[in-house]
Short mmCIF file of C-alpha atoms and ligand atoms in Angstrom, two decimals:
data_model
loop_
_atom_site.label_atom_id
_atom_site.label_comp_id
_atom_site.label_asym_id
_atom_site.label_seq_id
_atom_site.Cartn_x
_atom_site.Cartn_y
_atom_site.Cartn_z
CA MET A 1177 -12.46 62.74 -34.20
CA LYS A 1178 -10.18 62.52 -31.17
CA VAL A 1179 -6.41 62.70 -30.82
CA MET A 1180 -4.58 59.98 -28.84
CA LYS A 1181 -0.92 60.61 -27.97
CA PHE A 1182 1.19 57.76 -26.63
CA GLY A 1183 4.45 58.65 -24.90
CA GLY A 1184 7.76 56.85 -25.05
CA THR A 1185 6.95 54.51 -22.17
CA SER A 1186 3.65 53.49 -23.83
CA VAL A 1187 5.42 52.34 -27.00
CA GLY A 1188 8.61 51.23 -25.21
CA SER A 1189 8.50 47.53 -26.17
CA ALA A 1190 6.87 45.20 -28.72
CA GLU A 1191 4.26 44.18 -26.12
CA ARG A 1192 3.40 47.77 -25.34
CA MET A 1193 3.11 48.61 -29.03
CA LYS A 1194 0.66 45.75 -29.46
CA HIS A 1195 -1.30 47.03 -26.52
CA VAL A 1196 -1.43 50.53 -28.05
CA ALA A 1197 -2.59 49.00 -31.34
CA SER A 1198 -5.48 47.29 -29.54
CA LEU A 1199 -6.42 50.56 -27.81
CA VAL A 1200 -6.43 52.64 -30.99
CA SER A 1201 -8.18 50.04 -33.13
CA ALA A 1202 -11.08 49.97 -30.66
CA SER A 1203 -11.40 53.73 -30.46
CA GLY A 1204 -13.23 54.79 -33.63
CA PRO A 1205 -11.94 57.64 -35.83
CA THR A 1206 -8.70 58.75 -34.23
CA PHE A 1207 -5.57 60.74 -34.93
CA VAL A 1208 -2.72 58.87 -33.24
CA VAL A 1209 0.48 60.70 -32.22
CA LEU A 1210 3.47 58.61 -31.13
CA SER A 1211 6.70 59.43 -29.33
CA ALA A 1212 9.90 57.55 -29.97
CA MET A 1213 10.30 54.30 -28.01
CA SER A 1214 11.52 55.24 -24.52
CA GLY A 1215 15.26 55.76 -24.32
CA THR A 1216 15.65 56.32 -28.06
CA THR A 1217 15.72 60.13 -28.09
CA ASN A 1218 18.22 60.06 -25.23
CA THR A 1219 20.41 57.68 -27.24
CA LEU A 1220 20.16 59.94 -30.30
CA VAL A 1221 21.20 62.89 -28.12
CA GLU A 1222 24.17 60.82 -26.96
CA ILE A 1223 25.13 60.08 -30.58
CA ALA A 1224 24.91 63.80 -31.39
CA GLY A 1225 27.25 64.45 -28.44
CA TYR A 1226 29.84 62.05 -29.89
CA LEU A 1227 29.58 63.69 -33.31
CA TYR A 1228 29.96 67.20 -31.89
CA ASN A 1229 33.04 65.89 -30.09
CA ARG A 1230 34.40 64.47 -33.35
CA ASN A 1231 34.25 60.91 -32.08
CA PRO A 1232 32.62 59.00 -34.98
CA ASP A 1233 33.75 55.60 -33.64
CA SER A 1234 31.69 55.88 -30.47
CA ALA A 1235 28.79 57.30 -32.52
CA ILE A 1236 28.85 54.28 -34.87
CA GLU A 1237 29.12 51.89 -31.93
CA THR A 1238 26.05 53.47 -30.30
CA ILE A 1239 24.11 53.45 -33.58
CA ASN A 1240 24.91 49.76 -34.14
CA ARG A 1241 23.86 48.90 -30.60
CA LEU A 1242 20.56 50.72 -31.12
CA GLU A 1243 19.94 48.83 -34.36
CA VAL A 1244 20.41 45.51 -32.56
CA ILE A 1245 17.82 46.57 -29.96
CA TYR A 1246 15.34 47.59 -32.66
CA ASN A 1247 15.83 44.33 -34.53
CA SER A 1248 14.98 42.40 -31.40
CA HIS A 1249 11.77 44.46 -31.07
CA LEU A 1250 10.86 43.51 -34.66
CA THR A 1251 11.27 39.82 -33.90
CA LYS A 1252 8.68 40.10 -31.15
CA LEU A 1253 6.34 42.58 -32.82
CA TYR A 1254 5.45 40.90 -36.11
CA ALA A 1255 3.84 37.54 -36.66
CA THR A 1256 4.90 37.24 -40.31
CA ASP A 1257 8.32 37.38 -42.00
CA GLU A 1258 6.83 39.62 -44.66
CA TRP A 1259 6.09 42.54 -42.32
CA ARG A 1260 9.14 41.85 -40.16
CA ASN A 1261 11.44 42.05 -43.17
CA THR A 1262 9.72 45.07 -44.70
CA THR A 1263 10.10 46.94 -41.43
CA ARG A 1264 13.68 45.74 -40.90
CA GLU A 1265 14.62 47.07 -44.34
CA PHE A 1266 13.04 50.42 -43.54
CA LEU A 1267 14.82 50.67 -40.19
CA HIS A 1268 18.10 49.54 -41.79
CA GLU A 1269 17.86 52.50 -44.18
CA VAL A 1270 17.29 54.79 -41.21
CA PHE A 1271 20.34 53.38 -39.40
CA ASP A 1272 22.40 53.63 -42.60
CA SER A 1273 21.45 57.30 -42.86
CA LEU A 1274 22.63 57.75 -39.25
CA ARG A 1275 25.93 56.03 -40.07
CA ALA A 1276 26.27 58.36 -43.06
CA LEU A 1277 25.99 61.33 -40.67
CA THR A 1278 29.17 60.16 -38.96
CA ARG A 1279 31.15 60.61 -42.19
CA GLN A 1280 30.29 64.26 -42.82
CA PRO A 1281 30.57 67.56 -40.97
CA PHE A 1282 28.07 67.64 -38.12
CA GLY A 1283 26.10 70.75 -37.10
CA GLN A 1284 22.66 71.80 -35.93
CA VAL A 1285 20.92 70.84 -39.20
CA GLU A 1286 22.30 67.29 -39.02
CA GLU A 1287 21.51 67.09 -35.29
CA LYS A 1288 17.82 67.84 -35.93
CA ILE A 1289 17.67 65.19 -38.64
CA LEU A 1290 19.28 62.71 -36.25
CA LEU A 1291 16.86 63.48 -33.40
CA ALA A 1292 13.86 63.04 -35.71
CA GLN A 1293 14.56 59.36 -36.39
CA GLY A 1294 13.12 57.97 -33.13
CA GLU A 1295 9.58 59.07 -33.94
CA ILE A 1296 10.01 58.12 -37.63
CA MET A 1297 10.89 54.57 -36.57
CA SER A 1298 8.18 54.11 -33.92
CA THR A 1299 5.41 55.32 -36.27
CA HIS A 1300 6.55 53.06 -39.11
CA MET A 1301 6.72 50.09 -36.76
CA MET A 1302 3.21 50.80 -35.49
CA THR A 1303 1.64 51.43 -38.90
CA ASN A 1304 3.18 48.23 -40.30
CA TYR A 1305 1.92 46.30 -37.29
CA LEU A 1306 -1.61 47.68 -37.80
CA HIS A 1307 -1.40 46.67 -41.48
CA GLU A 1308 -0.28 43.18 -40.54
CA GLN A 1309 -3.27 42.95 -38.21
CA GLY A 1310 -5.59 44.12 -41.01
CA ILE A 1311 -6.47 47.35 -39.20
CA PRO A 1312 -6.85 50.16 -41.77
CA SER A 1313 -4.59 53.09 -40.98
CA VAL A 1314 -2.61 55.79 -42.78
CA LEU A 1315 0.76 57.20 -41.78
CA LEU A 1316 0.96 60.96 -42.32
CA SER A 1317 4.46 62.37 -42.02
CA ALA A 1318 4.58 65.22 -39.51
CA LEU A 1319 7.32 66.71 -41.70
CA ASP A 1320 4.61 67.37 -44.33
CA PHE A 1321 2.36 69.50 -42.12
CA MET A 1322 3.94 70.39 -38.75
CA ARG A 1323 5.62 73.71 -39.39
CA LEU A 1324 7.25 76.49 -37.39
CA ALA A 1325 6.81 80.12 -38.43
CA ALA A 1326 9.77 82.49 -38.73
CA GLY A 1327 9.74 83.32 -34.99
CA GLY A 1328 10.08 79.63 -34.09
CA GLU A 1329 6.47 79.26 -32.92
CA PRO A 1330 4.19 76.66 -34.56
CA ASP A 1331 2.35 78.05 -37.60
CA LEU A 1332 -1.18 76.89 -36.73
CA ALA A 1333 -2.75 78.34 -39.90
CA PHE A 1334 -0.30 76.39 -42.10
CA ILE A 1335 -0.72 73.21 -40.02
CA LYS A 1336 -4.50 73.46 -40.27
CA GLU A 1337 -4.53 74.00 -44.02
CA LYS A 1338 -1.95 71.35 -44.84
CA LEU A 1339 -3.42 68.74 -42.51
CA GLY A 1340 -6.88 69.41 -43.97
CA GLU A 1341 -5.54 68.68 -47.48
CA LEU A 1342 -3.69 65.54 -46.42
CA MET A 1343 -6.69 64.15 -44.55
CA LYS A 1344 -9.06 64.94 -47.44
CA ALA A 1345 -6.90 62.80 -49.72
CA GLN A 1346 -7.38 59.85 -47.32
CA THR A 1347 -10.98 60.18 -46.17
CA ASP A 1348 -11.65 56.46 -45.76
CA ALA A 1349 -8.98 56.07 -43.07
CA PRO A 1350 -10.41 55.66 -39.58
CA LEU A 1351 -6.90 55.88 -38.08
CA TYR A 1352 -4.29 58.47 -38.92
CA ILE A 1353 -0.84 57.91 -37.40
CA THR A 1354 1.84 60.59 -37.11
CA GLN A 1355 5.07 61.45 -35.32
CA GLY A 1356 5.09 63.60 -32.23
CA PHE A 1357 7.92 66.06 -31.57
CA ILE A 1358 9.22 66.50 -35.15
CA CYS A 1359 8.47 69.33 -37.54
CA ARG A 1360 10.03 71.63 -40.11
CA ASN A 1361 11.17 75.16 -39.42
CA ALA A 1362 10.33 78.23 -41.50
CA TYR A 1363 13.19 77.36 -43.92
CA GLY A 1364 11.81 73.87 -44.51
CA GLU A 1365 14.60 72.18 -42.53
CA VAL A 1366 13.85 69.31 -40.15
CA ASP A 1367 13.36 70.65 -36.63
CA ASN A 1368 11.60 69.67 -33.42
CA LEU A 1369 9.31 71.01 -30.70
CA GLN A 1370 11.92 70.50 -27.92
CA ARG A 1371 12.26 67.53 -25.60
CA GLY A 1372 8.95 66.12 -24.48
CA GLY A 1373 7.34 67.91 -27.44
CA SER A 1374 5.04 65.09 -28.54
CA ASP A 1375 2.35 66.41 -26.20
CA TYR A 1376 2.66 69.71 -28.03
CA THR A 1377 2.17 67.95 -31.38
CA ALA A 1378 -1.01 66.33 -30.03
CA SER A 1379 -2.34 69.65 -28.79
CA LEU A 1380 -1.57 71.41 -32.09
CA ILE A 1381 -3.22 68.67 -34.13
CA GLY A 1382 -6.23 68.72 -31.78
CA ALA A 1383 -6.59 72.47 -32.35
CA ALA A 1384 -6.03 72.15 -36.12
CA ILE A 1385 -8.67 69.45 -36.69
CA GLU A 1386 -11.01 70.74 -33.96
CA ALA A 1387 -10.85 67.39 -32.22
CA SER A 1388 -13.50 66.36 -29.70
CA GLU A 1389 -10.80 65.47 -27.16
CA ILE A 1390 -7.00 65.20 -26.89
CA GLN A 1391 -5.90 62.15 -24.94
CA ILE A 1392 -2.38 61.99 -23.52
CA TRP A 1393 -1.59 58.37 -22.67
CA THR A 1394 1.34 57.72 -20.36
CA ASP A 1395 2.42 55.14 -17.78
CA ILE A 1396 1.23 56.91 -14.66
CA ASP A 1397 -2.19 57.51 -13.30
CA GLY A 1398 -3.04 61.10 -14.26
CA MET A 1399 -1.94 64.15 -12.29
CA HIS A 1400 -1.54 63.51 -8.59
CA ASN A 1401 -2.46 65.93 -5.83
CA ASN A 1402 1.08 65.71 -4.46
CA ASP A 1403 4.43 64.12 -5.33
CA PRO A 1404 3.95 60.33 -4.99
CA ARG A 1405 7.69 59.94 -4.41
CA ILE A 1406 7.41 61.94 -1.18
CA VAL A 1407 3.85 61.69 0.09
CA ASP A 1408 2.23 58.22 0.53
CA THR A 1409 -1.36 59.38 0.55
CA THR A 1410 -1.58 61.04 -2.89
CA THR A 1411 -4.63 60.58 -5.06
CA ALA A 1412 -5.15 61.24 -8.75
CA VAL A 1413 -6.81 64.57 -9.52
CA ARG A 1414 -9.86 63.94 -11.69
CA HIS A 1415 -10.41 67.43 -13.03
CA LEU A 1416 -8.26 70.53 -13.60
CA HIS A 1417 -8.73 73.90 -15.26
CA PHE A 1418 -6.19 74.50 -18.08
CA ASP A 1419 -4.61 77.23 -15.96
CA GLU A 1420 -4.26 74.88 -12.99
CA ALA A 1421 -2.61 72.30 -15.24
CA ALA A 1422 -0.24 74.99 -16.53
CA GLU A 1423 0.75 76.00 -12.97
CA LEU A 1424 1.37 72.35 -12.09
CA ALA A 1425 3.36 71.71 -15.25
CA TYR A 1426 5.65 74.68 -14.57
CA PHE A 1427 6.13 73.73 -10.95
CA GLY A 1428 7.27 70.19 -11.26
CA ALA A 1429 4.43 67.82 -12.16
CA LYS A 1430 6.26 66.74 -15.31
CA ILE A 1431 3.44 64.65 -16.70
CA LEU A 1432 2.23 67.33 -19.12
CA HIS A 1433 4.55 69.55 -21.15
CA PRO A 1434 3.68 73.18 -20.23
CA THR A 1435 3.51 74.57 -23.76
CA CYS A 1436 1.22 71.73 -24.78
CA ILE A 1437 -1.66 73.25 -22.92
CA GLN A 1438 -1.96 76.52 -24.87
CA PRO A 1439 -3.34 75.37 -28.28
CA ALA A 1440 -5.91 73.09 -26.61
CA LYS A 1441 -6.93 75.81 -24.17
CA TYR A 1442 -7.47 78.45 -26.87
CA ALA A 1443 -9.35 76.01 -29.12
CA ASN A 1444 -11.36 74.92 -26.04
CA ILE A 1445 -10.63 71.25 -26.58
CA PRO A 1446 -10.58 69.07 -23.46
CA VAL A 1447 -7.37 67.18 -22.70
CA ARG A 1448 -7.56 63.85 -20.88
CA LEU A 1449 -4.54 62.23 -19.24
CA LEU A 1450 -4.88 58.47 -19.28
CA ASN A 1451 -2.85 55.52 -18.05
CA THR A 1452 -1.86 53.04 -20.78
CA MET A 1453 -1.42 50.30 -18.18
CA GLU A 1454 -4.90 50.89 -16.80
CA PRO A 1455 -7.01 52.04 -19.75
CA GLN A 1456 -10.33 51.80 -17.90
CA ALA A 1457 -9.26 54.26 -15.17
CA PRO A 1458 -10.89 57.69 -15.53
CA GLY A 1459 -7.60 59.65 -15.65
CA THR A 1460 -7.50 63.44 -15.39
CA LEU A 1461 -9.71 65.72 -17.46
CA ILE A 1462 -8.36 69.22 -18.20
CA ASP A 1463 -10.65 71.85 -19.66
CA ASN A 1464 -11.81 75.46 -19.26
CA ASN A 1465 -14.24 74.75 -16.39
CA ARG A 1466 -13.52 75.85 -12.83
CA ASP A 1467 -14.34 73.95 -9.66
CA ALA A 1468 -15.24 76.88 -7.43
CA GLY A 1469 -13.22 77.10 -4.23
CA SER A 1470 -11.49 73.77 -4.56
CA ILE A 1471 -7.77 73.18 -3.90
CA LYS A 1472 -6.44 70.61 -6.35
CA ALA A 1473 -2.79 69.85 -5.86
CA VAL A 1474 0.62 70.74 -4.47
CA ALA A 1475 3.81 70.67 -6.53
CA ALA A 1476 7.44 71.57 -5.94
CA LYS A 1477 10.34 72.80 -8.02
CA ASP A 1478 13.93 72.34 -6.83
CA ASN A 1479 17.20 74.13 -7.58
CA ILE A 1480 15.84 77.59 -6.99
CA THR A 1481 18.01 80.56 -6.05
CA ALA A 1482 16.57 83.56 -4.21
CA ILE A 1483 18.06 87.02 -4.73
CA ARG A 1484 17.17 89.99 -2.56
CA ILE A 1485 18.05 93.59 -3.29
CA LYS A 1486 17.47 96.10 -0.53
CA SER A 1487 17.80 99.80 -1.15
CA SER A 1488 16.56 102.88 0.63
CA ARG A 1489 16.65 104.53 -2.81
CA MET A 1490 13.67 102.35 -3.72
CA LEU A 1491 11.45 104.10 -1.17
CA LEU A 1492 8.95 106.26 -3.07
CA ALA A 1493 11.09 106.03 -6.23
CA HIS A 1494 9.72 105.08 -9.60
CA GLY A 1495 11.55 103.08 -12.24
CA PHE A 1496 13.52 101.06 -9.67
CA LEU A 1497 11.94 97.72 -10.56
CA ARG A 1498 12.48 98.38 -14.27
CA LYS A 1499 16.23 98.79 -13.67
CA VAL A 1500 16.32 95.57 -11.65
CA PHE A 1501 14.36 93.61 -14.26
CA GLU A 1502 16.52 94.93 -17.08
CA ILE A 1503 19.54 93.32 -15.47
CA PHE A 1504 17.84 89.91 -15.52
CA GLU A 1505 16.70 90.51 -19.07
CA SER A 1506 20.18 91.44 -20.25
CA TRP A 1507 21.45 88.10 -18.86
CA HIS A 1508 18.57 86.13 -20.46
CA THR A 1509 17.44 84.90 -17.05
CA SER A 1510 13.77 84.62 -16.27
CA ILE A 1511 12.34 85.32 -12.84
CA ASP A 1512 9.92 82.78 -11.32
CA MET A 1513 8.68 84.30 -8.08
CA ILE A 1514 8.80 87.91 -6.99
CA CYS A 1515 7.90 89.71 -3.75
CA THR A 1516 8.35 93.39 -3.04
CA SER A 1517 8.28 95.70 -0.04
CA GLU A 1518 8.84 99.45 -0.04
CA VAL A 1519 12.58 99.04 0.47
CA GLY A 1520 13.40 95.72 -1.04
CA VAL A 1521 12.59 93.16 -3.67
CA SER A 1522 13.15 89.40 -3.64
CA MET A 1523 13.16 87.30 -6.75
CA SER A 1524 13.75 83.64 -7.50
CA ILE A 1525 15.47 82.15 -10.52
CA ASP A 1526 16.17 78.56 -11.60
CA ASP A 1527 18.85 79.28 -14.21
CA THR A 1528 22.03 80.29 -12.37
CA ARG A 1529 24.39 80.39 -15.35
CA HIS A 1530 24.72 84.18 -15.03
CA LEU A 1531 24.18 84.50 -11.28
CA GLY A 1532 27.60 86.10 -10.76
CA GLU A 1533 27.03 88.76 -13.43
CA ILE A 1534 23.48 89.46 -12.25
CA VAL A 1535 24.59 89.95 -8.64
CA HIS A 1536 27.46 92.16 -9.80
CA ASP A 1537 25.08 94.40 -11.79
CA LEU A 1538 22.43 94.51 -9.04
CA LYS A 1539 25.03 95.82 -6.57
CA LYS A 1540 24.89 99.17 -8.39
CA TYR A 1541 21.43 99.68 -6.92
CA GLY A 1542 21.45 98.22 -3.42
CA THR A 1543 22.59 95.56 -0.98
CA VAL A 1544 22.29 92.11 -2.47
CA THR A 1545 21.89 88.76 -0.70
CA VAL A 1546 21.63 85.34 -2.33
CA ASP A 1547 20.11 82.13 -0.92
CA LEU A 1548 21.01 78.93 -2.74
CA ASP A 1549 19.36 75.48 -2.64
CA MET A 1550 15.83 76.74 -2.28
CA CYS A 1551 12.62 75.16 -3.50
CA ILE A 1552 9.28 76.56 -4.66
CA VAL A 1553 6.29 74.77 -3.20
CA CYS A 1554 3.06 75.77 -4.82
CA VAL A 1555 -0.55 75.08 -3.98
CA VAL A 1556 -2.82 74.99 -7.02
CA GLY A 1557 -6.57 75.35 -7.12
CA ASP A 1558 -9.36 77.86 -7.53
CA MET A 1559 -7.93 80.70 -5.42
CA ASP A 1560 -9.91 83.62 -6.63
CA TRP A 1561 -9.30 86.34 -4.04
CA GLU A 1562 -12.94 86.46 -3.05
CA ASN A 1563 -12.78 82.84 -1.85
CA VAL A 1564 -11.82 82.99 1.80
CA GLY A 1565 -10.00 80.58 4.07
CA PHE A 1566 -7.61 78.71 1.79
CA GLU A 1567 -4.65 81.05 2.46
CA THR A 1568 -5.05 80.40 6.18
CA ARG A 1569 -5.05 76.62 5.65
CA ALA A 1570 -1.95 76.76 3.45
CA MET A 1571 -0.16 79.12 5.88
CA GLN A 1572 -1.18 76.96 8.83
CA ALA A 1573 0.52 73.99 7.17
CA MET A 1574 3.78 75.95 7.01
CA LYS A 1575 3.71 76.95 10.67
CA ASP A 1576 6.94 75.08 11.59
CA ILE A 1577 8.79 75.63 8.32
CA PRO A 1578 11.01 78.67 7.62
CA VAL A 1579 9.46 80.44 4.61
CA ARG A 1580 11.70 82.78 2.58
CA MET A 1581 8.99 84.19 0.24
CA VAL A 1582 5.23 83.93 -0.27
CA SER A 1583 3.53 84.82 -3.52
CA TYR A 1584 -0.21 85.04 -3.92
CA GLY A 1585 -2.41 86.97 -6.33
CA GLY A 1586 -0.28 86.58 -9.46
CA SER A 1587 -2.87 84.25 -10.90
CA ASN A 1588 -6.20 83.00 -9.63
CA TYR A 1589 -4.85 79.51 -9.30
CA ASN A 1590 -1.68 79.59 -7.25
CA ILE A 1591 -0.11 80.39 -3.91
CA SER A 1592 3.64 79.74 -3.79
CA PHE A 1593 6.10 79.43 -0.93
CA LEU A 1594 9.87 79.55 -1.24
CA VAL A 1595 11.49 77.25 1.33
CA ARG A 1596 14.87 75.58 1.76
CA GLU A 1597 15.29 72.45 -0.33
CA GLU A 1598 15.96 70.49 2.87
CA ASP A 1599 12.46 71.45 4.08
CA LYS A 1600 10.68 70.41 0.88
CA SER A 1601 9.51 66.95 2.02
CA ARG A 1602 8.27 68.36 5.30
CA ALA A 1603 6.41 71.14 3.50
CA LEU A 1604 4.76 68.77 1.00
CA ARG A 1605 3.66 66.40 3.77
CA ALA A 1606 2.34 69.23 5.95
CA LEU A 1607 0.38 70.76 3.06
CA SER A 1608 -1.02 67.36 2.18
CA ALA A 1609 -2.20 66.83 5.78
CA CYS A 1610 -3.79 70.30 6.01
CA LEU A 1611 -5.35 70.47 2.56
CA PHE A 1612 -6.31 66.95 1.51
CA GLU A 1613 -6.46 64.62 4.47
CA ASN A 1614 -9.33 65.97 6.52
P1 ADP B 3024 5.84 59.40 -21.60
O1 ADP B 3024 6.35 60.11 -22.81
O2 ADP B 3024 5.10 58.13 -21.81
O3 ADP B 3024 5.10 60.30 -20.67
P2 ADP B 3024 8.63 59.25 -21.05
O4 ADP B 3024 9.30 58.11 -21.69
O5 ADP B 3024 8.77 60.61 -21.63
O6 ADP B 3024 7.07 58.88 -20.85
O7 ADP B 3024 9.12 59.27 -19.57
C1 ADP B 3024 8.46 59.97 -18.58
C2 ADP B 3024 8.66 59.17 -17.30
O8 ADP B 3024 8.64 60.05 -16.19
C3 ADP B 3024 7.55 58.16 -17.11
O9 ADP B 3024 8.08 56.93 -16.73
C4 ADP B 3024 6.71 58.72 -15.98
O10 ADP B 3024 6.21 57.71 -15.18
C5 ADP B 3024 7.71 59.60 -15.23
N1 ADP B 3024 7.01 60.77 -14.65
C6 ADP B 3024 6.51 61.80 -15.31
N2 ADP B 3024 5.95 62.70 -14.48
C7 ADP B 3024 6.10 62.24 -13.23
C8 ADP B 3024 5.73 62.71 -11.91
N3 ADP B 3024 5.09 63.86 -11.70
N4 ADP B 3024 6.04 61.96 -10.88
C9 ADP B 3024 6.68 60.78 -11.08
N5 ADP B 3024 7.05 60.30 -12.27
C10 ADP B 3024 6.79 61.00 -13.35
N1 LIG B 3025 10.88 61.67 -28.06
C1 LIG B 3025 10.93 63.04 -27.63
C2 LIG B 3025 11.62 63.11 -26.29
O1 LIG B 3025 11.98 62.10 -25.72
C3 LIG B 3025 9.58 63.71 -27.60
C4 LIG B 3025 8.57 63.11 -26.65
O2 LIG B 3025 8.67 61.95 -26.26
O3 LIG B 3025 7.63 63.82 -26.26
O4 LIG B 3025 11.81 64.20 -25.81
MG1 MG B 3026 7.92 61.38 -23.50
#
């Protein structure tokens, strides 16, 4: 059995839902994971904002507006009054429950319940549409099997056991439908896997049912070898190692949620990124196989701050780096890139909420300088240190661009450059020309 996950854009209108229905009904035994219709989770977040700000009137207004939009989707989605009305009644109950939230104290528990409704609605709409079309399918509620353990991580053993039981009770169903993103926490309360978490749901289900493949369907054409918004000559990457996909996900290619990759990687289940608008296109396959010596893609991450601490006390001293790192740890700030020399260390961060405090604390140990508005540009591919030549090509591309830091050797799949944000486009174009266009 395979898993097919459709993102918010793929189920964003009645037409697109119908298209998804035709794709899943032709696909054999499948576990289908759906996001909320695009824009819905953002609207629910907006409603939560009003309720936190004790503004129930604006919350109600936004809820009512959303209900009107959903009702217009129902008009287009169903051919019969029977299914249209059944679904409208279900959605009306959902919207009534949202209106009820505006009349009671609002906190994190209520917020999680609110955010869960987008996926609950899209999956009901889809399952009812499949029923209307006579396509056998079963809706399994993610709230019955998707569970976080006490530490907040998904409880794969529980998910596997519970999902096994639920599927056994419905063995004649060729199509199982469920909600992405939503789950319960260790206390049984409604929770979620963070924004964009539907990919994670798909990966966890794939691992739990030992799927043959996990397909992530979205509205763009797989992972690209560079940012299509900046470089005109990008091409889709056909194959990536899981670790390459993870590097790309962290450094800006937003198409795959970074955490999503882990369960599939460990269970050794291939992930395929496919384009809903072009279902015949081959997409991008991600698995545990390496393409020896090949450079796959370039990605960039903005809003990076570089911090350097220089200290002659560091020379031949031990324990210096620990002291530096402890400062970042105490301010809950993670370090992305790091480069060291005998008398200095440079680090980059993307979360600057505690920059002032961090710099203040670092000044105990040395002279500190900060560079704002930087950008990490990373080259991803098979860069095992015994492969020769690729560093030269990447460096050659940067010959006219001021480079603040270079990091290589942290993983087998990445070489990163820290440059000024204003040089990002130039760097991406130069790397593209040197690495992919000859
Ligand atoms: P989905 O869940 O279907 O992936 P969302 O509704 O979450 O889609 O929105 C993601 C949007 O961001 C999509 O329209 C997609 O085209 C766009 N997007 C994602 N990654 C990239 C990227 N690397 N470059 C350009 N656009 C991207
Ligand atoms: N609907 C959720 C979000 O917009 C989860 C997802 O689409 O992956 O973040
Ligand atoms: Mg999405």
